[in-house]
Coordinates of C-alpha atoms in Angstrom, one line a residue:
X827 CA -14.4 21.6 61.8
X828 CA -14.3 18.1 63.5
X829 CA -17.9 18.2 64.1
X830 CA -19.1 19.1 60.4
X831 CA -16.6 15.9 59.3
X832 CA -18.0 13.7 61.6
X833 CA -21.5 14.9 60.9
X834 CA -20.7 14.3 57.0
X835 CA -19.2 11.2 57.6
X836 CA -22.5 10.0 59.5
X837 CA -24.5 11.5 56.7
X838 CA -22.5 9.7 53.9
X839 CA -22.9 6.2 56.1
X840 CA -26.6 6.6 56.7
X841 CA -27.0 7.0 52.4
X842 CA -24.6 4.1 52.3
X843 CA -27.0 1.8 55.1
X844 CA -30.0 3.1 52.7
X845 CA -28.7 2.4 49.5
X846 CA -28.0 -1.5 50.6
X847 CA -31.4 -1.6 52.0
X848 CA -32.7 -0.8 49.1
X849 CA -31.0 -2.7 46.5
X850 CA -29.7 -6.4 47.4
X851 CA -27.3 -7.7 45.0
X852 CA -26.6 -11.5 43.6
X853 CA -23.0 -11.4 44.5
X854 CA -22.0 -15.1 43.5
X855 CA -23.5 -13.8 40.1
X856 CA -21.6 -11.2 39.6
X857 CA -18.6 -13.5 40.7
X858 CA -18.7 -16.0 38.0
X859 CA -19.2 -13.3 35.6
X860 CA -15.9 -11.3 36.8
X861 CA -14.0 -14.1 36.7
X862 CA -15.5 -15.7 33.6
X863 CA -14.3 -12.0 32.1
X864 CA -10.8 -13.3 32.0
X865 CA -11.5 -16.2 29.2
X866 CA -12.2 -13.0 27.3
X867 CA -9.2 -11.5 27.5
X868 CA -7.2 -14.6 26.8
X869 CA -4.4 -14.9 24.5
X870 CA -2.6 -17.8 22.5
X871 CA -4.3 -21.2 21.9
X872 CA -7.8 -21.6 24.1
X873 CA -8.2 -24.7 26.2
X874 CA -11.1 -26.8 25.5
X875 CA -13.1 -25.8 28.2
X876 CA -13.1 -22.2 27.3
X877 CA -16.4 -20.7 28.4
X878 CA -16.2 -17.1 26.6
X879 CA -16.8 -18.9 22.9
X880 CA -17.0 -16.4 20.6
X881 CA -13.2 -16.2 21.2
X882 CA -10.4 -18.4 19.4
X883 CA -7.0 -18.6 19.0
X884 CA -4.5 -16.1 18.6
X885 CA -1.2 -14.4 19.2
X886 CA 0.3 -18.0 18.3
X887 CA 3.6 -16.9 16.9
X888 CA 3.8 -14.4 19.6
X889 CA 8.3 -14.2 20.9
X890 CA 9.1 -15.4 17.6
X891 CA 11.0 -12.8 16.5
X892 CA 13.0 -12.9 19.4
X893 CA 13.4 -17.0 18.9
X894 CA 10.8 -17.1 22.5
X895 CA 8.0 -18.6 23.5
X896 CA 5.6 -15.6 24.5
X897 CA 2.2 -17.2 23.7
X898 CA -0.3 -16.6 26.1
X899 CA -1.0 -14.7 28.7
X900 CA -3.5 -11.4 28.8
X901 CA -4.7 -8.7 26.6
X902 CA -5.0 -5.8 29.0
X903 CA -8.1 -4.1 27.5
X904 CA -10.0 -3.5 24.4
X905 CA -7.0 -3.5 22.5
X906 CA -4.3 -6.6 21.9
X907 CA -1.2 -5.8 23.5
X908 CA 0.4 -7.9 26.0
X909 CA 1.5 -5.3 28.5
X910 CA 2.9 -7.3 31.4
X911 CA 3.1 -4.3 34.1
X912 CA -0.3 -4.6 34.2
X913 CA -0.7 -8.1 33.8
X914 CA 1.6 -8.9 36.6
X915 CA -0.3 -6.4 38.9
X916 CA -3.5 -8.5 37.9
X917 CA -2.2 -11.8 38.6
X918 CA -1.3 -10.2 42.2
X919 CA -4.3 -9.1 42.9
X920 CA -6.5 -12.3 41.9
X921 CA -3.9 -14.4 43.7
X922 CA -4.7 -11.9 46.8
X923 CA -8.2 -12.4 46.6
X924 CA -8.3 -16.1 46.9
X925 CA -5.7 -15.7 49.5
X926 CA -8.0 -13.5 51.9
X927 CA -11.4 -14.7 50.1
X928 CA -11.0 -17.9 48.7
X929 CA -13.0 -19.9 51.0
X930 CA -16.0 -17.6 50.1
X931 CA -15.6 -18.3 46.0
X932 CA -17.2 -21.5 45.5
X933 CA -18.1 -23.0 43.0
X934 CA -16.2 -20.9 41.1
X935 CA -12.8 -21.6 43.3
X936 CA -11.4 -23.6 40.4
X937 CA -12.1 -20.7 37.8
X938 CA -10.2 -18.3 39.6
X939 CA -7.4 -20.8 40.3
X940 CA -7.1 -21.3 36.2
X941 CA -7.5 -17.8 35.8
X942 CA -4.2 -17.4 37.9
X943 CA -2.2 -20.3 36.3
X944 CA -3.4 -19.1 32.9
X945 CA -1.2 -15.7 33.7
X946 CA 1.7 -17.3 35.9
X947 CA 2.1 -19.6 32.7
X948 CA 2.7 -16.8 30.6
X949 CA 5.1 -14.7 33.1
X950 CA 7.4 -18.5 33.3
X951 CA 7.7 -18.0 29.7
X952 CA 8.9 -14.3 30.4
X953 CA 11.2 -14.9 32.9
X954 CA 12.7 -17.8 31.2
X955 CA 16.2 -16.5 30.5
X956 CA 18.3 -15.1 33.5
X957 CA 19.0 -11.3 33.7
X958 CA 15.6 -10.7 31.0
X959 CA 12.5 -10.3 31.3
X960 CA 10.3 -9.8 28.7
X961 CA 7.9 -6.5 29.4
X962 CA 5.6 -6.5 26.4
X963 CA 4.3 -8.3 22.7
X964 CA 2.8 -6.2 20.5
X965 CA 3.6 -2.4 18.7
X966 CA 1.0 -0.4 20.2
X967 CA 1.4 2.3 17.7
X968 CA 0.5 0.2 15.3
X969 CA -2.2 -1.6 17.1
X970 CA -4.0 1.3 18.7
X971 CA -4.0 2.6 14.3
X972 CA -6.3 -0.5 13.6
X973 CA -9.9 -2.0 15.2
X974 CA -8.9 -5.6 14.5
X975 CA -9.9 -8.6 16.2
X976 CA -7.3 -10.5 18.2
X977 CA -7.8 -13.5 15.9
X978 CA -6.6 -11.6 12.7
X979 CA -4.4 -8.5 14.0
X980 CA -1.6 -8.4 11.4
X981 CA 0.6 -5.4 13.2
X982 CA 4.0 -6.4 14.0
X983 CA 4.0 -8.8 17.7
X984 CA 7.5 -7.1 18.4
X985 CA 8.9 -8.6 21.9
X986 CA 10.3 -6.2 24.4
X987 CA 12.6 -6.7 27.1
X988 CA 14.1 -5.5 29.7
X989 CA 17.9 -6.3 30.8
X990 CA 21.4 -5.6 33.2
X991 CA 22.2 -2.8 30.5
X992 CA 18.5 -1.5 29.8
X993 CA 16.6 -2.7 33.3
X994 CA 13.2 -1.7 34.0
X995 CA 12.5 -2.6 38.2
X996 CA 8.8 -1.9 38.4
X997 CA 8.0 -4.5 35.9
X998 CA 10.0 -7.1 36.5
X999 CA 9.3 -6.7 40.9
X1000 CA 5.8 -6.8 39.8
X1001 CA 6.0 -10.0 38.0
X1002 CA 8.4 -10.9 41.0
X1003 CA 5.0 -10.2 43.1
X1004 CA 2.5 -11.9 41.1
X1005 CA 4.6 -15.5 40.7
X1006 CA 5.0 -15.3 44.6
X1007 CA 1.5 -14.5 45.7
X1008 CA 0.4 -17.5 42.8
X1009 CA 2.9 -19.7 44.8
X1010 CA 1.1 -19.5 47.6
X1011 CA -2.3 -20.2 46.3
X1012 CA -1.4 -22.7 44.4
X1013 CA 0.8 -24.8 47.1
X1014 CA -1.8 -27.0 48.2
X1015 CA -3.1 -28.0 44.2
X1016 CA 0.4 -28.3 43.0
X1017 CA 3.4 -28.1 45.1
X1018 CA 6.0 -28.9 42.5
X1019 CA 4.7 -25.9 40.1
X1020 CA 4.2 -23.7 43.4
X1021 CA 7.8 -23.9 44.2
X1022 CA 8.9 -23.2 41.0
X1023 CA 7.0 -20.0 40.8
X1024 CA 8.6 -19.3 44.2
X1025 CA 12.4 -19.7 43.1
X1026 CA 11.7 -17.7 39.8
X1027 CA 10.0 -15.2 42.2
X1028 CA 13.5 -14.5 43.9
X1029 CA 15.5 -14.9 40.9
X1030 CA 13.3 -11.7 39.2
X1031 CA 13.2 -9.8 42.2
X1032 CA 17.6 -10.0 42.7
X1033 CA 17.4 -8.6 39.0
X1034 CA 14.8 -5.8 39.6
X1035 CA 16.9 -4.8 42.7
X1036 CA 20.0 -6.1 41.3
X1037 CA 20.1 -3.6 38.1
X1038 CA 17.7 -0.8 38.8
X1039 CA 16.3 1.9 36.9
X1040 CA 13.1 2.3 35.6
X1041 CA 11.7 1.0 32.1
X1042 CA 10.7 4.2 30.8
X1043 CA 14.3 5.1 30.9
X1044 CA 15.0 1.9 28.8
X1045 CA 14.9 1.0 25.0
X1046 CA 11.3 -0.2 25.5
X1047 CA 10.2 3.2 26.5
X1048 CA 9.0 4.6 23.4
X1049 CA 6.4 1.2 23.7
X1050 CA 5.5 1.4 27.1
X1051 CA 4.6 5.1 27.3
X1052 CA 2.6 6.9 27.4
X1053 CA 0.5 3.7 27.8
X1054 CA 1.6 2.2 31.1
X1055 CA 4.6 4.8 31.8
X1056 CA 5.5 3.8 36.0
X1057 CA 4.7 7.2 37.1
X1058 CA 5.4 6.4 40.9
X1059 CA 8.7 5.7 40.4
X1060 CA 10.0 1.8 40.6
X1061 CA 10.7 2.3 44.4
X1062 CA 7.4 1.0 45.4
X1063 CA 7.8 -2.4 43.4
X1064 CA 10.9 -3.0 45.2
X1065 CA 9.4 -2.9 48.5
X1066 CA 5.9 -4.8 47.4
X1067 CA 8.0 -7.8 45.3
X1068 CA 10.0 -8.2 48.9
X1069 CA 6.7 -7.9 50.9
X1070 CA 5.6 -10.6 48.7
X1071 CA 8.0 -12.7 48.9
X1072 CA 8.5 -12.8 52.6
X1073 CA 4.8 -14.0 52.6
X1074 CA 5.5 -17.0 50.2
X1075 CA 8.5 -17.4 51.6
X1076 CA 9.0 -16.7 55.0
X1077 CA 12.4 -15.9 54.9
X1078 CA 13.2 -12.9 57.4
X1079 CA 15.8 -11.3 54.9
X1080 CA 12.9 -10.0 52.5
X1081 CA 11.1 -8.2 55.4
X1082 CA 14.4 -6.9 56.3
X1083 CA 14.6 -5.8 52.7
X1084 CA 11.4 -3.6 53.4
X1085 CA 12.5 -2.0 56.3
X1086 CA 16.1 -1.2 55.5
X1087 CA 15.1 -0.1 52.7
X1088 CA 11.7 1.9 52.8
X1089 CA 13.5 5.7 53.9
X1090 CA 17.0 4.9 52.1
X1091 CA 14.9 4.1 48.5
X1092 CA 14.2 8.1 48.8
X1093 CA 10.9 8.5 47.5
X1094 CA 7.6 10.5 48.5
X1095 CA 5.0 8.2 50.0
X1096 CA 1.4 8.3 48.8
X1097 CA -0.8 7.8 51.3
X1098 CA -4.1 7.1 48.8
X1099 CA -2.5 5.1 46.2
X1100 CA -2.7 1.8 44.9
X1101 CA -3.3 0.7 41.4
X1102 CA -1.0 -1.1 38.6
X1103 CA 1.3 2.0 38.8
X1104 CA 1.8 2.7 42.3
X1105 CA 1.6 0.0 45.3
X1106 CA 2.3 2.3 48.5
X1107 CA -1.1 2.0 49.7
X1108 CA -0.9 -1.9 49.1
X1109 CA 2.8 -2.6 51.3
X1110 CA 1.1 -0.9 54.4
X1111 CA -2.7 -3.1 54.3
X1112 CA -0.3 -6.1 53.1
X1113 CA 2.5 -5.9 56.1
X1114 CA -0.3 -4.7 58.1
X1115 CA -1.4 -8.5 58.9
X1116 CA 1.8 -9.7 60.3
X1117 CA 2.8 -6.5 61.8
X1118 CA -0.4 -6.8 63.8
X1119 CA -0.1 -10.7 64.8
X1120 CA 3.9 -10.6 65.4
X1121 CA 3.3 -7.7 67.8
X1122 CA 5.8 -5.3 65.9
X1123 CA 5.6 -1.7 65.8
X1124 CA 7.0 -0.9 62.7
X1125 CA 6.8 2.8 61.3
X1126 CA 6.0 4.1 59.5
X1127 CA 3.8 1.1 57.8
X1128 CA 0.8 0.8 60.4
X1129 CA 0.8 4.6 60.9
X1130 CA 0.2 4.8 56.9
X1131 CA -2.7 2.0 56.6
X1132 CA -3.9 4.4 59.2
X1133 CA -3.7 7.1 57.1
X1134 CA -4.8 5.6 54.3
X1135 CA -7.9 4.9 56.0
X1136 CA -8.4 8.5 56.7
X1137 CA -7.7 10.3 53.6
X1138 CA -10.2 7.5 51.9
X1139 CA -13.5 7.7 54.5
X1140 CA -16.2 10.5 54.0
X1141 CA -15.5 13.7 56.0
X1142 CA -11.8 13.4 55.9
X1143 CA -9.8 16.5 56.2
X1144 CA -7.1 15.6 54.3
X1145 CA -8.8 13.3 51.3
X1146 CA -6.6 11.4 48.3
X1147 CA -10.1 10.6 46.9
X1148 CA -13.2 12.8 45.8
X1149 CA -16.7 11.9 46.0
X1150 CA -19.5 11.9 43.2
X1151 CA -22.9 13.3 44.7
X1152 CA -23.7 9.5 44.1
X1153 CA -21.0 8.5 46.5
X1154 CA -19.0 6.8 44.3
X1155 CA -15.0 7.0 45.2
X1156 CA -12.6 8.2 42.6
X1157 CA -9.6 10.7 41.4
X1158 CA -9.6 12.5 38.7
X1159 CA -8.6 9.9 35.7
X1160 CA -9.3 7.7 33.0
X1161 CA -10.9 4.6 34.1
X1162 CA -12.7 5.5 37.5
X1163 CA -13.6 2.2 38.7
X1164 CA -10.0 0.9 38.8
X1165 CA -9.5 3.2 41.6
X1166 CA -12.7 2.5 43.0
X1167 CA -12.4 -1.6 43.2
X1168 CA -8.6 -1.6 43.8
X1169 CA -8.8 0.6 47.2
X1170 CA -12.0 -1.0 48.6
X1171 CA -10.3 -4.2 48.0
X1172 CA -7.8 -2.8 50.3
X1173 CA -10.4 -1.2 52.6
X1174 CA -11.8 -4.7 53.2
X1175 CA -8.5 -6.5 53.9
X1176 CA -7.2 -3.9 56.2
X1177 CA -11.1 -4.2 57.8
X1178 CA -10.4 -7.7 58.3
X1179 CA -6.9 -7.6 59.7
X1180 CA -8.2 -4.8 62.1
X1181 CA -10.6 -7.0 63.2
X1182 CA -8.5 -9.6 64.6
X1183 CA -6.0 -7.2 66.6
X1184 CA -9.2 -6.0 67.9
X1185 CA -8.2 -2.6 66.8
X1186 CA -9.8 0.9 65.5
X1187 CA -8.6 3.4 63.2
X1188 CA -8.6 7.1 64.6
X1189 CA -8.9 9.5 62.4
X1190 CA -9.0 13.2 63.3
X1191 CA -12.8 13.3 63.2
X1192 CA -13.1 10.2 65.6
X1193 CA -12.6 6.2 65.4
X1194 CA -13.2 4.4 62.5
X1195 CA -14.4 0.8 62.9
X1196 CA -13.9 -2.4 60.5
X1197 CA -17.3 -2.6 59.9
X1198 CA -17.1 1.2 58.8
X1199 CA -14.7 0.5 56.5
X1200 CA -16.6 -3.0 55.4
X1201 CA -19.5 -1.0 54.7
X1202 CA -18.1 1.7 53.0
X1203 CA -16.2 -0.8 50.8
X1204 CA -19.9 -2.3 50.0
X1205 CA -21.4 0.6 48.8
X1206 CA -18.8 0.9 46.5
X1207 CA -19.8 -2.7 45.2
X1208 CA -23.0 -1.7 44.8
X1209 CA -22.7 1.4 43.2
X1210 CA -20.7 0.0 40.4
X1211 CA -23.4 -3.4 40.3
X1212 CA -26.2 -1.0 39.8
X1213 CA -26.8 1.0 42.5
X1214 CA -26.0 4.8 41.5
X1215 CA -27.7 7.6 39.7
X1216 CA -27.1 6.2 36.4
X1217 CA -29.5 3.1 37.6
X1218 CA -26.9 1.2 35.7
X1219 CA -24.8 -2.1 36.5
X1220 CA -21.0 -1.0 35.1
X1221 CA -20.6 -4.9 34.8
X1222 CA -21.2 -6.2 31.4
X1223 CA -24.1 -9.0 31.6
X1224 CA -25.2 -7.8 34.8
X1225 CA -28.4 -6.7 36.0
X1226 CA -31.3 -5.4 33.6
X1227 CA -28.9 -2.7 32.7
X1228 CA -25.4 -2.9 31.3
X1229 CA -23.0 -1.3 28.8
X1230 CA -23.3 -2.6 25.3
X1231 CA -21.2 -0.9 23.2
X1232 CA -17.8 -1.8 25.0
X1233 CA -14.7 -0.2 23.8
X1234 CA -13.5 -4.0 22.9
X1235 CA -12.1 -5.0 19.3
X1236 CA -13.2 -8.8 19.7
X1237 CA -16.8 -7.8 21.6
X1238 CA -17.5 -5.3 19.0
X1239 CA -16.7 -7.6 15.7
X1240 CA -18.4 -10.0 14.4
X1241 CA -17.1 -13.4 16.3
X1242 CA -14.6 -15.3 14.1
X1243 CA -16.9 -18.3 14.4
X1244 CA -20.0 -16.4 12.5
X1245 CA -17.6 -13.7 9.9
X1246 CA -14.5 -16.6 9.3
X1247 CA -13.2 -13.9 6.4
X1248 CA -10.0 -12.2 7.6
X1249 CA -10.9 -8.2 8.5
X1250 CA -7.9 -6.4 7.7
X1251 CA -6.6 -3.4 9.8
X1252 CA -9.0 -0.4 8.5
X1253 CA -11.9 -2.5 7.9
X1254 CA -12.8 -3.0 11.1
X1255 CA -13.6 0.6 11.5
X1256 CA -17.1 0.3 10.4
X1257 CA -17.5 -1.9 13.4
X1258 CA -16.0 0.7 15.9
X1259 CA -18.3 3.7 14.6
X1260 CA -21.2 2.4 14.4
X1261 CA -24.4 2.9 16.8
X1262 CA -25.5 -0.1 17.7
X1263 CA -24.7 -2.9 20.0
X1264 CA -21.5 -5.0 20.2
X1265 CA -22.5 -8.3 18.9
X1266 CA -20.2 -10.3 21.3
X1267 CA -21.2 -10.3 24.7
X1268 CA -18.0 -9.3 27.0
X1269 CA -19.5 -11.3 30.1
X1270 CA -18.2 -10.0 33.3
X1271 CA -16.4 -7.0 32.0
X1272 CA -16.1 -4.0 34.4
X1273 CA -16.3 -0.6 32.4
X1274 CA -14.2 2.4 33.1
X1275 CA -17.4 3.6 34.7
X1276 CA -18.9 7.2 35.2
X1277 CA -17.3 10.7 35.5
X1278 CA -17.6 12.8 38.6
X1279 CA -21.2 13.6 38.4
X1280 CA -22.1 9.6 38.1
X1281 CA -22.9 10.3 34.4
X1282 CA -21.5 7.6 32.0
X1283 CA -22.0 7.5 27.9
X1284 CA -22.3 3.8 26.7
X1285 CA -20.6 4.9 24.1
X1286 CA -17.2 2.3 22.7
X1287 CA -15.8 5.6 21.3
X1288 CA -15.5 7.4 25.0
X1289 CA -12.9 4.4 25.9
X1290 CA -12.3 6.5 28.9
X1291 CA -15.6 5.4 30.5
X1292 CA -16.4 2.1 27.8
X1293 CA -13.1 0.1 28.1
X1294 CA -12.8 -2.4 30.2
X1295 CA -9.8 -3.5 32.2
X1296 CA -8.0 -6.9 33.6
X1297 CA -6.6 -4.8 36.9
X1298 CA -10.3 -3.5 37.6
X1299 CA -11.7 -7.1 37.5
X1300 CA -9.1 -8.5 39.5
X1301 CA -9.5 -6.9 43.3
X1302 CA -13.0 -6.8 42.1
X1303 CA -13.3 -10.5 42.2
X1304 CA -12.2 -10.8 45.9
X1305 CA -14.9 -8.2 46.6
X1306 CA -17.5 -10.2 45.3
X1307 CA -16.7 -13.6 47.1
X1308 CA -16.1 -11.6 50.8
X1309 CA -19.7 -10.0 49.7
X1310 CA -21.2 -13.4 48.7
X1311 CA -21.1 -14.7 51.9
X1312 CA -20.9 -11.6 54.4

């Protein structure tokens, strides 16, 4: 059995070498344009400099009806909600990839710094009131009923939040994560704003661990679900807002959070995970660096970056992922190439962290190398840049070939700037259904991406494989700059 791994694993790495040969990408392309994505997703009043500009305003009375201020921030998808779960998990993930790959990013350095402050803006707002934090703007019933642009969506902008009586802990640790990874991107441009994003950090995280219990559980459950129900339990959030906050922070009582707490939080750990729902396989790469260079031997969080590794590499005995005959890594889901740019992100880092301890991964079917993992994490670039069956780039003004009919209300509508009339709820259906090309181009957006036999339907009414995502983008973008220059 060991042989016929490692003799698939070699195989699967010699397709990979091939494939690169064969296809080179423009990676600082492909860079601007995931990061330029963001400006599309935008909500409340657009700055000046807005690139994306068949975009304008909107969401402007957004927290009103909770006497708030709540414009701003991110629409998720093709839809306009403001789900912050997922936000917050973006903003972590953009703010880790300048924080492992921002010396690779320029010129667009400063893009992917406003594309950070654009959400940590936002999450202030959210966090303003002790004890609440507000989880979500918009009734997605209602929403998900209509194909309106964000500009004219007349569906009720309800505010949701979470509190001591009704908590939600995976949300609110998120955003506890994503304000302290911004902190410590942003302490060298703006000290005064990074520290203030620190100390609201710690103030959200003492109420996610404070009052805990999950938000599906809550009075904003009936919104959330089954949209971005926490599936994993809010266990996990705990444990990455404290890992997160001993790195902007470097106070020792948040790493002894994570290790006091990681068995007595009673949950099942999964090895292969990490996405806007569940972190696991996120804490172990991100502790990983200072476990390594501190000369601690901590279990179980090494010994599952470890595993990780090997449930994730071709040939493994004991895989958390599946392979198309293209070579493209996914699970079985909605939205492929989430899972595909969120673990090789992770790949990557935990590559580059290896590297330093001058260490190897051993795997049941022999040692696994950082450049292994580096290539393996490129392929998986690639695939989704162009080089698959499909002979398709799954980024949206990429390449010769690119979805065009993305499950996106704005990118599928007429701009606001060409059709100024208001299109009411229904009468944007016309623009959903029919055949042809979304007149606004998305620029940068990643797709969903293919199903298990590397097919994919450009089709904005299959939104399981058309619909773009913020937390796809995100590791995506760190990808891209490592690539750009290695």
């Amino acid at each position: 059995m060991v042989s016929l791994a490692v003799s698939l694993m070699v195989a699967m790495l010699v397709v990979i070498a091939a494939s690169a040969a064969a296809m080179k990408h423009d990676y600082k392309d492909a860079l601007m344009k995931s990061i330029k994505f963001f400006e599309g997703q935008r909500s409340g009043r657009l700055p000046p400099n807005q690139r994306i500009k068949w975009r304008d305003d909107s969401g402007l009375r957004d927290g009103f009806d909770n006497h708030v201020d709540l414009v701003g921030g991110y629409y998720d998808a093709g839809d306009n909600i403001k789900f912050h779960f997922p936000m917050a998990f973006t903003t972590t993930m953009l703010a880790w990839s300048v924080i492992e790959f921002g010396d690779s990013m320029h010129p667009e350095f400063s893009h992917a710094i406003q594309a950070i402050k654009w959400s940590t803006d936002y999450l202030l707002k959210a966090t303003k009131y002790r004890n609440v934090v507000y989880v979500q703007v918009g009734d997605p019933w209602a929403d998900h009923n209509c194909w309106e642009r964000p500009e004219d969506m007349d569906t009720p902008r309800t505010s949701f939040a979470v509190t001591k009586k009704y908590p939600g802990s995976e949300v609110s640790a998120e955003i506890a994560a994503a304000l302290a990874s911004s902190s410590i991107v942003l302490r060298r441009f703006l000290p005064r704003y990074s520290k203030l994003l620190r100390a609201r950090a710690e103030e959200v995280f003492k109420f996610a661990d404070t009052y805990r219990g999950s938000y599906n559980n809550s009075k904003v459950g009936p919104w959330v679900c089954p949209f971005y129900c926490d599936y994993s339990g809010y266990q996990d959030e705990l444990l990455w807002g404290a890992a997160w906050l001993h790195k902007a922070t470097k106070k020792e009582s948040y790493l002894d959070y994570v290790q006091s707490n990681v068995y007595k939080i009673g949950r099942h750990w999964n090895i292969g995970e990490f996405g806007w729902d569940s972190k696991d396989a996120g804490i172990s790469v991100l502790l990983s660096e200072y476990l390594f260079f501190n000369k601690v031997d901590w279990k179980p969080f090494v010994s599952q970056a470890d595993e990780f590794v090997c449930s994730v590499i071709p040939g493994s005995s004991s895989p958390s992922v599946i392979y198309t005959p293209g070579g493209l890594i996914q699970k079985p889901q909605m939205n492929s190439l989430q899972i595909t740019s969120s673990l090789s992100f992770l790949l990557v880092v935990y590559a580059k962290n290896l590297k330093k301890a001058n260490r190897v991964v051993q795997c049941e079917h022999g040692a696994v190398t950082p450049s292994t993992l580096v290539k393996l994490a490129k392929s998986q670039v690639d695939y989704i840049l162009g080089k698959n069956p499909m002979k398709t780039s799954y980024m949206v003004g990429y390449g010769r070939r690119f979805p065009r009919r993305v499950h996106h209300r704005g990118s599928s509508s007429p701009s606001i700037k060409v059709h100024k009339n208001f299109i009411k709820c229904k009468d944007g259906t016309p623009y959903y259904i029919r055949k042809g090309y979304n007149p606004n181009l998305l620029t940068g957006a990643v797709v969903g991406g293919p199903d298990e036999h590397d097919w994919f339907d450009d089709d904005r009414n299959n939104p399981g494989q058309s619909e773009p995502t913020t937390y796809t983008n995100a590791p995506l973008v760190g990808l891209l700059a490592y690539f750009s220059e290695h």
